[in-house]
Amino acid sequence: MKFLLTTILSLLPTAFAAFGVTRSGSNYLVDSGAGLVTTINGNNGDITSLNYNGKELQDRTKFTHLSSGLGTATVSSNIVSGNTAVISIKTSTITQYYIVRSGTNTIYIGTYASAEPSVGELRFIARLSKSALPNGHPAADIQSAGSTIEGSDVFLKNGQSKSKFYSSVPFIRDQVHGVTGSGVGAYIIVPGVSYETSSGGPFFRDINNQGGDQQELYWYMNSGHYQTDLPYRTGFFGPYALAITSGSAPSPDLDTSFFDSLGLQGYVPASGRGTVTGSYSGVLSGQPVTIGFKNSAAQYWVSASGGSFTRNLVKPGTYDVTLFQGELEAGSGRVTVSAGQTASVSLSVSLSRPNVIWSIGTPDGTPKEFLNADKIETMHPSDSRMSSWGPITYTIGSSSVNSFPMAQFKSVNSPTTIRWTASSSQIGARTLRIRTTGSFAGGRPQITVNNWTSSAPGAPTNLNSRGVTRGTWRGNNQAYDYPIPSGTLVAGSNTISINVVSGSSGDTFLSPNFIYDSVELF
């Protein structure tokens, strides 16, 4: 009978502890009532334990916190409506909220910042147990890496390049990312309006994961990692969340409507927001369309199709509106949003669209069609899996577009040579337009056509950051037009050489460089 009773009890569902917040010394213990107990240091706000059904998910030597930790902070707790625990962590410029709802193994998070942290970037970092959660982004697993390829953040491991930067995903596609282990997963969820106070726009990307001695899981709100959107915004960042699951990824459609009644500093409820509807026209067929909104206080975006769009939950204010053809700014407008109201705006493409004699690539703000673009987001350009960078000779009419280099490095693959056989009707005064999506160390194109060489254009904006070697092409889109004088082109064979010019220097892939979008002759 005793054996039978033990067997029956073992088959019953696990009885979880009751939801609530308790104190243990200086610590706050927050029990979800569903298997997750979170321990928060009452002196600085660090999360020091994440115990999920008896399994410790938190690293025991480094902890989970905002930026690199808040130092000392005032920590308090409150229970709202009997089912929502709010832990508030305050410094002179930061208020960090950790919120747990009864029966849910999710830590909802909000961050209020009135000033940029001294480390110069705003990030939430969960430093988790690598043994409990060994599976992260494969390109960001640097544990036991053999040597350094670049700086102190790109490594060589088993013949392949690895870096935390190669875990990044453009904001517009990054709603859920996480790490897993046996029977458990930890995921960052970035729903709804969570990016509104961040910087960079829809195509900016930043670090999500690094697997070293700890399994580090990030949400970057802003940083100088090839940043084009300055100065940084301040205010309320989020809501976002750290969700603990049995392994599977959670839905990105996280309900955070209950935040509206919590009275969090800087948070704007749905009732204080408006909607924008509109139409667009003139985008190249087959190109994805994104509508972006931004001002000094907020940014938003929405994917669009069929000539119309709607973006809801926008804070009141006047916004610059951008029509993106792919990732290229193709049209613009302005709209003023009021709480509880719907505003409208009509957009059309205003890009110069010449009748080209020939083109290489599509003006879309990306190098996606070009050589090695399919690999550059998750590996260093020196990686052995990359195709040879050249220098490349491209022949109009016979070379495939994916043989043209996505990027040109002064010390690696310069010049890029274009060969073209022209008819008599195609010569005369012409213009070569080179569109780029980013640069490093002042790199920009200068051309030589047969025996004529263009002047060097002015230096592009310096973003003070590595770009393409960190897995991104998303810098500032720029168009360079080179008027080719009459008498330069000939009927028959022509040679166009594109060189990298810069007043700076550097070695191999850290030499001055730029990233191609497209090349057009008209």
Coordinates of C-alpha atoms in Angstrom, one line a residue:
M1 CA 0.0 0.0 0.0
K2 CA 2.9 2.4 0.9
F3 CA 4.5 1.7 -2.5
L4 CA 1.2 2.3 -4.3
L5 CA 0.7 5.6 -2.5
T6 CA 4.2 6.7 -3.4
T7 CA 3.6 5.8 -7.0
I8 CA 0.3 7.8 -7.1
L9 CA 1.9 10.8 -5.5
S10 CA 4.8 10.7 -8.0
L11 CA 2.3 10.9 -10.9
L12 CA 0.5 14.0 -9.5
P13 CA 1.3 17.4 -11.0
T14 CA 4.1 19.3 -9.2
A15 CA 2.7 21.7 -6.5
F16 CA 4.4 25.1 -6.9
A17 CA 5.0 27.5 -4.1
A18 CA 2.6 30.4 -3.8
F19 CA 3.1 33.6 -5.9
G20 CA 4.6 36.5 -4.0
V21 CA 7.7 38.4 -2.9
T22 CA 9.7 37.6 0.3
R23 CA 12.8 39.0 1.8
S24 CA 15.9 36.9 2.6
G25 CA 18.6 39.2 4.2
S26 CA 19.1 42.0 1.7
N27 CA 17.6 40.0 -1.2
Y28 CA 14.2 40.0 -2.7
L29 CA 12.8 36.5 -3.7
V30 CA 10.1 36.7 -6.4
D31 CA 8.1 33.5 -6.8
S32 CA 6.0 33.3 -10.0
G33 CA 3.9 30.5 -8.5
A34 CA 4.6 28.5 -11.6
G35 CA 8.2 27.2 -11.0
L36 CA 10.4 30.3 -11.4
V37 CA 12.0 31.9 -8.4
T38 CA 14.0 35.1 -9.1
T39 CA 16.4 36.5 -6.5
I40 CA 17.3 40.2 -6.8
N41 CA 20.0 41.8 -4.8
G42 CA 18.5 44.6 -2.6
N43 CA 21.6 46.7 -2.7
N44 CA 22.2 47.0 -6.4
G45 CA 19.3 45.3 -8.3
D46 CA 21.4 42.5 -9.8
I47 CA 19.5 39.3 -10.5
T48 CA 21.6 36.7 -8.7
S49 CA 19.5 33.6 -9.1
L50 CA 17.0 32.3 -11.7
N51 CA 15.8 29.0 -10.3
Y52 CA 13.5 27.2 -12.7
N53 CA 11.9 24.0 -11.3
G54 CA 14.9 23.4 -9.2
K55 CA 17.4 24.1 -12.0
E56 CA 19.7 27.1 -11.5
L57 CA 19.9 29.1 -14.7
Q58 CA 21.9 32.1 -13.5
D59 CA 25.7 32.1 -13.6
R60 CA 27.1 32.1 -10.1
T61 CA 30.1 34.4 -10.8
K62 CA 28.5 37.2 -12.9
F63 CA 25.0 38.4 -12.7
T64 CA 22.1 39.7 -14.7
H65 CA 21.6 43.5 -14.8
L66 CA 21.4 46.6 -16.9
S67 CA 24.5 47.9 -18.6
S68 CA 27.5 46.6 -16.6
G69 CA 25.5 46.8 -13.3
L70 CA 24.1 49.8 -11.5
G71 CA 26.5 49.9 -8.6
T72 CA 24.4 50.9 -5.7
A73 CA 20.6 51.4 -6.1
T74 CA 17.4 51.8 -4.1
V75 CA 15.4 48.6 -4.5
S76 CA 11.7 48.3 -3.5
S77 CA 8.8 45.9 -4.1
N78 CA 5.1 46.3 -4.6
I79 CA 2.2 43.9 -5.3
V80 CA -0.4 45.3 -7.6
S81 CA -3.9 43.8 -7.8
G82 CA -2.8 40.8 -5.9
N83 CA -1.2 39.1 -9.0
T84 CA 1.6 41.4 -10.2
A85 CA 4.9 41.9 -8.4
V86 CA 6.8 45.0 -9.3
I87 CA 10.5 45.4 -8.2
S88 CA 11.8 48.9 -8.7
I89 CA 15.5 49.6 -8.9
K90 CA 16.4 53.3 -8.8
T91 CA 19.6 55.4 -9.3
S92 CA 19.8 59.1 -10.0
T93 CA 19.3 58.6 -13.8
I94 CA 17.9 55.0 -14.1
T95 CA 14.8 53.2 -13.0
Q96 CA 14.8 49.5 -13.8
Y97 CA 11.5 47.6 -13.3
Y98 CA 11.3 43.8 -13.0
I99 CA 7.7 42.6 -13.1
V100 CA 6.4 39.1 -12.5
R101 CA 2.7 38.0 -12.8
S102 CA 1.2 35.2 -10.9
G103 CA 1.4 31.9 -12.8
T104 CA 3.8 33.1 -15.5
N105 CA 7.5 32.3 -15.8
T106 CA 8.3 35.6 -17.5
I107 CA 10.1 38.6 -16.1
Y108 CA 8.6 41.6 -17.8
I109 CA 11.0 44.5 -17.9
G110 CA 10.9 48.3 -18.3
T111 CA 13.8 50.7 -18.3
Y112 CA 13.6 54.4 -17.7
A113 CA 16.8 56.4 -18.4
S114 CA 17.1 60.1 -18.1
A115 CA 20.7 60.0 -19.2
E116 CA 23.0 57.6 -21.1
P117 CA 25.0 55.3 -18.7
S118 CA 28.7 56.1 -18.3
V119 CA 29.6 53.0 -20.3
G120 CA 28.2 54.7 -23.3
E121 CA 25.6 52.1 -24.2
L122 CA 22.3 50.9 -22.8
R123 CA 21.8 47.2 -22.7
F124 CA 20.1 44.5 -20.6
I125 CA 22.4 41.5 -20.2
A126 CA 21.4 38.2 -18.7
R127 CA 24.6 36.3 -17.7
L128 CA 23.3 32.8 -17.6
S129 CA 24.8 29.4 -16.7
K130 CA 26.5 27.9 -19.7
S131 CA 26.1 24.4 -18.4
A132 CA 22.3 24.8 -17.9
L133 CA 21.9 26.7 -21.2
P134 CA 24.7 25.5 -23.6
N135 CA 22.9 26.2 -26.9
G136 CA 23.2 29.8 -28.2
H137 CA 23.8 31.3 -31.5
P138 CA 26.5 29.1 -33.2
A139 CA 28.3 32.1 -34.7
A140 CA 28.7 33.7 -31.2
D141 CA 30.0 30.7 -29.3
I142 CA 33.5 31.9 -28.4
Q143 CA 34.2 29.4 -25.5
S144 CA 37.7 27.8 -25.9
A145 CA 38.4 30.0 -29.0
G146 CA 42.0 29.6 -30.1
S147 CA 43.1 33.1 -31.2
T148 CA 41.9 36.6 -31.9
I149 CA 41.2 37.7 -35.5
E150 CA 40.3 41.3 -34.8
G151 CA 40.2 43.6 -31.8
S152 CA 39.2 41.8 -28.7
D153 CA 35.8 40.5 -29.9
V154 CA 36.3 38.5 -33.1
F155 CA 37.9 35.0 -32.6
L156 CA 39.0 32.0 -34.5
K157 CA 37.6 28.7 -33.2
N158 CA 38.0 25.3 -35.1
G159 CA 38.9 27.2 -38.2
Q160 CA 35.8 29.5 -38.2
S161 CA 35.4 33.1 -37.1
K162 CA 33.2 33.7 -34.0
S163 CA 31.9 36.9 -32.5
K164 CA 29.0 38.2 -30.4
F165 CA 28.4 40.6 -33.3
Y166 CA 27.5 37.7 -35.5
S167 CA 24.4 37.0 -33.3
S168 CA 22.8 40.3 -34.4
V169 CA 19.5 40.6 -36.3
P170 CA 17.9 43.7 -37.7
F171 CA 15.5 45.3 -35.3
I172 CA 12.6 44.9 -37.7
R173 CA 13.0 41.1 -37.5
D174 CA 14.2 40.7 -34.0
Q175 CA 11.2 40.1 -31.7
V176 CA 12.4 36.9 -30.0
H177 CA 15.9 35.5 -29.5
G178 CA 17.2 33.1 -26.9
V179 CA 19.3 30.2 -25.6
T180 CA 18.4 26.7 -24.6
G181 CA 19.4 23.6 -22.6
S182 CA 17.9 20.3 -21.7
G183 CA 14.2 21.0 -21.0
V184 CA 14.7 24.7 -20.6
G185 CA 15.0 27.9 -22.7
A186 CA 15.6 31.6 -21.8
Y187 CA 14.4 34.1 -24.4
I188 CA 14.3 37.9 -24.8
I189 CA 11.0 39.1 -26.2
V190 CA 10.8 42.5 -27.8
P191 CA 7.1 43.1 -28.6
G192 CA 5.0 46.0 -29.8
V193 CA 6.5 49.5 -29.2
S194 CA 9.6 48.2 -27.4
Y195 CA 12.1 49.8 -29.8
E196 CA 10.5 53.2 -29.7
T197 CA 13.1 54.9 -27.5
S198 CA 16.1 52.9 -29.0
S199 CA 18.3 54.3 -31.8
G200 CA 19.1 53.2 -35.3
G201 CA 15.9 52.6 -37.1
P202 CA 14.4 49.4 -38.5
F203 CA 17.5 47.9 -40.0
F204 CA 20.0 48.6 -37.2
R205 CA 21.3 45.5 -35.5
D206 CA 23.1 44.8 -32.3
I207 CA 24.5 42.0 -30.2
N208 CA 22.0 39.3 -29.0
N209 CA 24.2 36.6 -27.6
Q210 CA 27.7 35.5 -26.6
G211 CA 28.6 32.0 -25.4
G212 CA 31.8 32.1 -23.4
D213 CA 32.3 31.0 -19.8
Q214 CA 28.8 32.4 -19.3
Q215 CA 25.9 32.2 -21.7
E216 CA 25.2 35.9 -22.3
L217 CA 21.8 36.9 -23.6
Y218 CA 21.4 40.6 -24.5
W219 CA 18.9 43.3 -25.5
Y220 CA 20.6 46.4 -26.7
M221 CA 18.6 49.6 -26.5
N222 CA 21.4 51.7 -27.9
S223 CA 25.1 51.6 -28.6
G224 CA 27.8 53.0 -30.9
H225 CA 28.0 49.8 -32.9
Y226 CA 27.9 51.4 -36.4
Q227 CA 25.3 53.8 -35.1
T228 CA 23.7 56.3 -37.5
D229 CA 21.0 57.7 -35.3
L230 CA 22.4 60.3 -32.8
P231 CA 22.0 61.7 -30.2
Y232 CA 20.6 58.8 -28.2
R233 CA 17.0 59.1 -27.0
T234 CA 16.1 59.0 -23.4
G235 CA 12.9 58.0 -21.6
F236 CA 11.1 54.7 -21.1
F237 CA 12.6 51.7 -23.0
G238 CA 10.3 48.6 -23.4
P239 CA 8.3 46.8 -22.3
Y240 CA 10.5 43.8 -23.0
A241 CA 10.8 40.5 -21.2
L242 CA 13.0 37.6 -20.2
A243 CA 10.9 34.5 -20.6
I244 CA 11.8 31.1 -19.2
T245 CA 10.2 28.2 -21.0
S246 CA 10.5 24.4 -21.2
G247 CA 12.7 24.9 -24.3
S248 CA 10.5 26.2 -27.1
A249 CA 10.5 29.8 -28.2
P250 CA 7.6 31.9 -26.9
S251 CA 5.3 33.9 -29.1
P252 CA 6.5 37.5 -30.0
D253 CA 2.9 38.7 -29.3
L254 CA 3.5 39.3 -25.7
D255 CA 0.5 41.0 -23.9
T256 CA 1.9 44.0 -22.0
S257 CA -1.4 45.9 -21.8
F258 CA -1.3 45.5 -18.0
F259 CA 1.6 48.0 -17.9
D260 CA -1.0 50.7 -18.6
S261 CA -2.1 50.6 -15.0
L262 CA 1.2 50.2 -13.2
G263 CA 2.2 53.9 -13.2
L264 CA 5.8 53.3 -14.3
Q265 CA 8.0 56.3 -14.8
G266 CA 8.0 57.5 -18.4
Y267 CA 5.6 54.9 -19.7
V268 CA 2.9 56.1 -22.1
P269 CA -0.3 53.9 -22.0
A270 CA -2.3 53.0 -25.1
S271 CA -4.8 55.8 -24.3
G272 CA -2.1 58.3 -24.7
R273 CA -1.1 57.2 -28.2
G274 CA -2.4 57.6 -31.8
T275 CA -2.4 55.9 -35.1
V276 CA -1.0 56.7 -38.6
T277 CA -2.5 55.4 -41.8
G278 CA -1.2 56.2 -45.3
S279 CA -0.5 55.3 -48.8
Y280 CA 2.7 54.9 -50.9
S281 CA 3.6 54.6 -54.6
G282 CA 6.5 54.3 -57.0
V283 CA 8.5 51.5 -55.3
L284 CA 10.4 49.1 -57.6
S285 CA 8.4 45.9 -58.2
G286 CA 9.5 43.1 -55.9
Q287 CA 11.1 45.3 -53.3
P288 CA 10.0 45.0 -49.7
V289 CA 8.5 48.2 -48.3
T290 CA 9.0 49.6 -44.8
I291 CA 7.6 52.9 -43.5
G292 CA 9.7 54.5 -40.8
F293 CA 8.8 57.3 -38.4
K294 CA 11.2 59.2 -36.1
N295 CA 11.8 62.3 -34.1
S296 CA 14.1 63.1 -31.2
A297 CA 11.9 61.3 -28.7
A298 CA 10.7 58.1 -30.6
Q299 CA 11.0 55.9 -33.6
Y300 CA 8.6 53.4 -35.2
W301 CA 8.3 51.3 -38.3
V302 CA 5.8 49.1 -40.1
S303 CA 6.1 46.7 -43.1
A304 CA 3.8 47.7 -45.9
S305 CA 2.3 46.1 -48.9
G306 CA -0.4 46.8 -51.5
G307 CA 0.2 50.5 -51.5
S308 CA -1.1 51.2 -47.9
F309 CA 0.0 50.9 -44.3
T310 CA -1.2 51.4 -40.7
R311 CA 1.0 52.0 -37.7
N312 CA -0.7 52.1 -34.3
L313 CA 0.5 53.0 -30.7
V314 CA 2.5 56.0 -31.8
K315 CA 3.3 58.6 -29.1
P316 CA 2.0 62.1 -29.8
G317 CA 4.4 64.4 -31.8
T318 CA 5.5 65.4 -35.3
Y319 CA 7.5 62.7 -37.1
D320 CA 9.7 62.6 -40.2
V321 CA 8.3 59.7 -42.3
T322 CA 10.5 57.6 -44.6
L323 CA 9.5 55.3 -47.4
F324 CA 12.1 52.6 -47.6
Q325 CA 12.6 50.6 -50.9
G326 CA 14.4 47.6 -49.4
E327 CA 16.7 49.5 -47.0
L328 CA 17.1 52.6 -49.2
E329 CA 15.4 55.9 -48.3
A330 CA 13.2 56.4 -51.4
G331 CA 10.6 59.0 -50.3
S332 CA 9.8 61.2 -47.3
G333 CA 7.0 63.1 -45.6
R334 CA 5.9 64.4 -42.2
V335 CA 3.0 63.6 -40.0
T336 CA 1.7 64.9 -36.6
V337 CA 0.1 62.4 -34.2
S338 CA -2.3 63.2 -31.4
A339 CA -3.5 60.9 -28.7
G340 CA -6.6 58.9 -29.5
Q341 CA -6.6 60.2 -33.1
T342 CA -5.7 58.8 -36.5
A343 CA -3.4 60.9 -38.8
S344 CA -2.7 60.2 -42.4
V345 CA 0.3 60.7 -44.8
S346 CA 0.8 60.0 -48.5
L347 CA 4.3 59.0 -49.7
S348 CA 5.9 58.6 -53.1
V349 CA 9.3 57.6 -54.3
S350 CA 11.5 60.7 -55.0
L351 CA 14.7 58.8 -56.0
S352 CA 16.4 59.9 -59.2
R353 CA 15.6 57.1 -61.6
P354 CA 17.6 57.5 -64.8
N355 CA 17.3 55.4 -67.9
V356 CA 20.4 53.3 -67.4
I357 CA 22.6 51.8 -70.1
W358 CA 23.6 49.1 -67.7
S359 CA 23.4 48.4 -64.0
I360 CA 25.0 46.1 -61.5
G361 CA 22.7 45.3 -58.5
T362 CA 19.4 47.0 -57.5
P363 CA 19.2 50.3 -55.7
D364 CA 17.8 48.9 -52.4
G365 CA 20.2 49.9 -49.7
T366 CA 21.7 46.5 -49.5
P367 CA 24.5 44.4 -51.1
K368 CA 22.4 41.3 -50.9
E369 CA 22.9 40.3 -54.6
F370 CA 26.7 40.5 -54.4
L371 CA 29.6 38.2 -53.6
N372 CA 29.8 37.1 -50.0
A373 CA 26.7 39.0 -48.9
D374 CA 25.1 35.7 -48.0
K375 CA 27.8 35.1 -45.4
I376 CA 28.9 38.5 -44.1
E377 CA 26.2 38.7 -41.3
T378 CA 27.6 35.7 -39.5
M379 CA 31.3 35.5 -40.2
H380 CA 34.4 37.7 -40.6
P381 CA 35.5 38.5 -44.2
S382 CA 38.7 36.6 -43.6
D383 CA 36.8 33.4 -42.8
S384 CA 37.8 30.4 -45.0
R385 CA 34.2 29.8 -45.9
M386 CA 34.1 33.1 -47.7
S387 CA 34.6 33.1 -51.5
S388 CA 37.8 34.9 -52.7
W389 CA 37.4 38.6 -52.5
G390 CA 39.4 39.2 -55.6
P391 CA 40.3 41.8 -57.0
I392 CA 37.4 41.2 -59.3
T393 CA 37.0 41.9 -63.0
Y394 CA 33.3 42.1 -64.0
T395 CA 32.2 42.0 -67.6
I396 CA 29.0 43.7 -68.5
G397 CA 26.7 41.3 -70.3
S398 CA 28.4 38.1 -69.2
S399 CA 29.4 38.2 -65.6
S400 CA 26.8 37.1 -63.0
V401 CA 25.8 39.8 -60.4
N402 CA 26.8 37.5 -57.5
S403 CA 30.4 37.6 -58.7
F404 CA 30.6 41.4 -58.0
P405 CA 32.1 42.1 -54.5
M406 CA 29.7 43.2 -51.8
A407 CA 32.5 45.3 -50.2
Q408 CA 35.8 46.7 -51.4
F409 CA 38.8 46.9 -49.1
K410 CA 41.8 49.1 -50.0
S411 CA 44.4 46.5 -49.0
V412 CA 42.5 43.4 -50.1
N413 CA 40.5 43.7 -53.3
S414 CA 41.1 47.1 -54.9
P415 CA 40.5 47.9 -57.7
T416 CA 37.3 46.4 -58.9
T417 CA 37.4 46.4 -62.7
I418 CA 34.4 46.7 -65.0
R419 CA 34.8 45.8 -68.7
W420 CA 32.2 47.0 -71.2
T421 CA 31.9 46.9 -74.9
A422 CA 29.9 50.1 -76.0
S423 CA 28.1 50.8 -79.2
S424 CA 28.4 54.2 -80.8
S425 CA 25.0 55.3 -79.5
Q426 CA 26.1 54.6 -75.9
I427 CA 29.2 56.8 -75.7
G428 CA 29.4 60.5 -75.2
A429 CA 29.0 62.4 -71.9
R430 CA 27.7 59.9 -69.3
T431 CA 27.4 59.5 -65.5
L432 CA 28.5 56.6 -63.4
R433 CA 26.5 56.3 -60.1
I434 CA 27.9 54.2 -57.3
R435 CA 25.6 53.7 -54.3
T436 CA 27.1 52.5 -51.0
T437 CA 25.5 51.4 -47.7
G438 CA 28.4 52.0 -45.4
S439 CA 32.1 52.7 -45.1
F440 CA 35.1 52.4 -42.7
A441 CA 38.1 54.7 -42.2
G442 CA 36.9 57.2 -44.7
G443 CA 36.8 54.7 -47.6
R444 CA 34.9 55.9 -50.7
P445 CA 35.1 55.2 -54.4
Q446 CA 37.2 57.0 -57.0
I447 CA 37.0 55.9 -60.6
T448 CA 39.2 55.7 -63.7
V449 CA 37.5 55.3 -67.1
N450 CA 40.0 54.4 -69.8
N451 CA 42.5 57.3 -69.5
W452 CA 40.4 59.7 -67.4
T453 CA 40.3 59.7 -63.6
S454 CA 37.6 61.4 -61.5
S455 CA 38.3 63.7 -58.6
A456 CA 38.0 62.1 -55.2
P457 CA 34.7 62.7 -53.5
G458 CA 34.5 64.1 -50.0
A459 CA 34.9 61.8 -47.1
P460 CA 31.7 60.1 -45.8
T461 CA 30.4 60.6 -42.3
N462 CA 32.7 58.8 -39.8
L463 CA 30.7 56.4 -37.6
N464 CA 33.7 55.7 -35.4
S465 CA 33.0 52.0 -35.5
R466 CA 33.8 48.9 -37.4
G467 CA 31.0 47.8 -39.7
V468 CA 31.3 45.1 -42.3
T469 CA 33.9 43.1 -40.2
R470 CA 31.3 43.0 -37.4
G471 CA 28.6 41.5 -39.6
T472 CA 26.7 44.6 -40.8
W473 CA 26.3 46.6 -43.9
R474 CA 23.8 49.0 -42.4
G475 CA 25.6 52.4 -42.3
N476 CA 24.6 55.5 -44.1
N477 CA 23.3 55.1 -47.6
Q478 CA 25.2 57.3 -50.0
A479 CA 25.2 58.0 -53.8
Y480 CA 28.3 59.1 -55.6
D481 CA 27.8 60.5 -59.1
Y482 CA 30.8 60.7 -61.5
P483 CA 30.2 62.8 -64.7
I484 CA 32.3 61.2 -67.4
P485 CA 33.4 63.8 -70.0
S486 CA 32.5 63.4 -73.7
G487 CA 35.3 61.7 -75.6
T488 CA 36.3 59.4 -72.7
L489 CA 34.1 56.4 -73.6
V490 CA 34.8 54.8 -77.0
A491 CA 32.8 52.6 -79.3
G492 CA 34.2 49.2 -78.5
S493 CA 36.1 48.1 -75.4
N494 CA 36.1 50.3 -72.2
T495 CA 37.6 49.7 -68.8
I496 CA 36.3 51.3 -65.6
S497 CA 38.4 50.8 -62.5
I498 CA 36.9 51.6 -59.0
N499 CA 39.5 52.3 -56.3
V500 CA 39.2 52.9 -52.6
V501 CA 40.5 56.3 -51.6
S502 CA 41.0 57.6 -48.1
G503 CA 43.3 59.7 -46.0
S504 CA 43.5 56.9 -43.5
S505 CA 45.3 53.6 -43.7
G506 CA 44.9 50.1 -42.2
D507 CA 45.7 46.5 -42.7
T508 CA 43.7 43.9 -44.7
F509 CA 40.1 44.0 -43.8
L510 CA 40.6 47.0 -41.5
S511 CA 41.9 49.1 -44.3
P512 CA 39.6 51.8 -45.6
N513 CA 36.6 50.2 -47.3
F514 CA 33.0 50.7 -48.5
I515 CA 30.0 48.5 -49.1
Y516 CA 28.3 48.4 -52.5
D517 CA 24.6 48.8 -53.1
S518 CA 24.6 49.2 -56.9
V519 CA 26.5 50.6 -59.8
E520 CA 24.7 52.3 -62.7
L521 CA 25.8 53.9 -66.0
F522 CA 23.4 56.4 -67.6

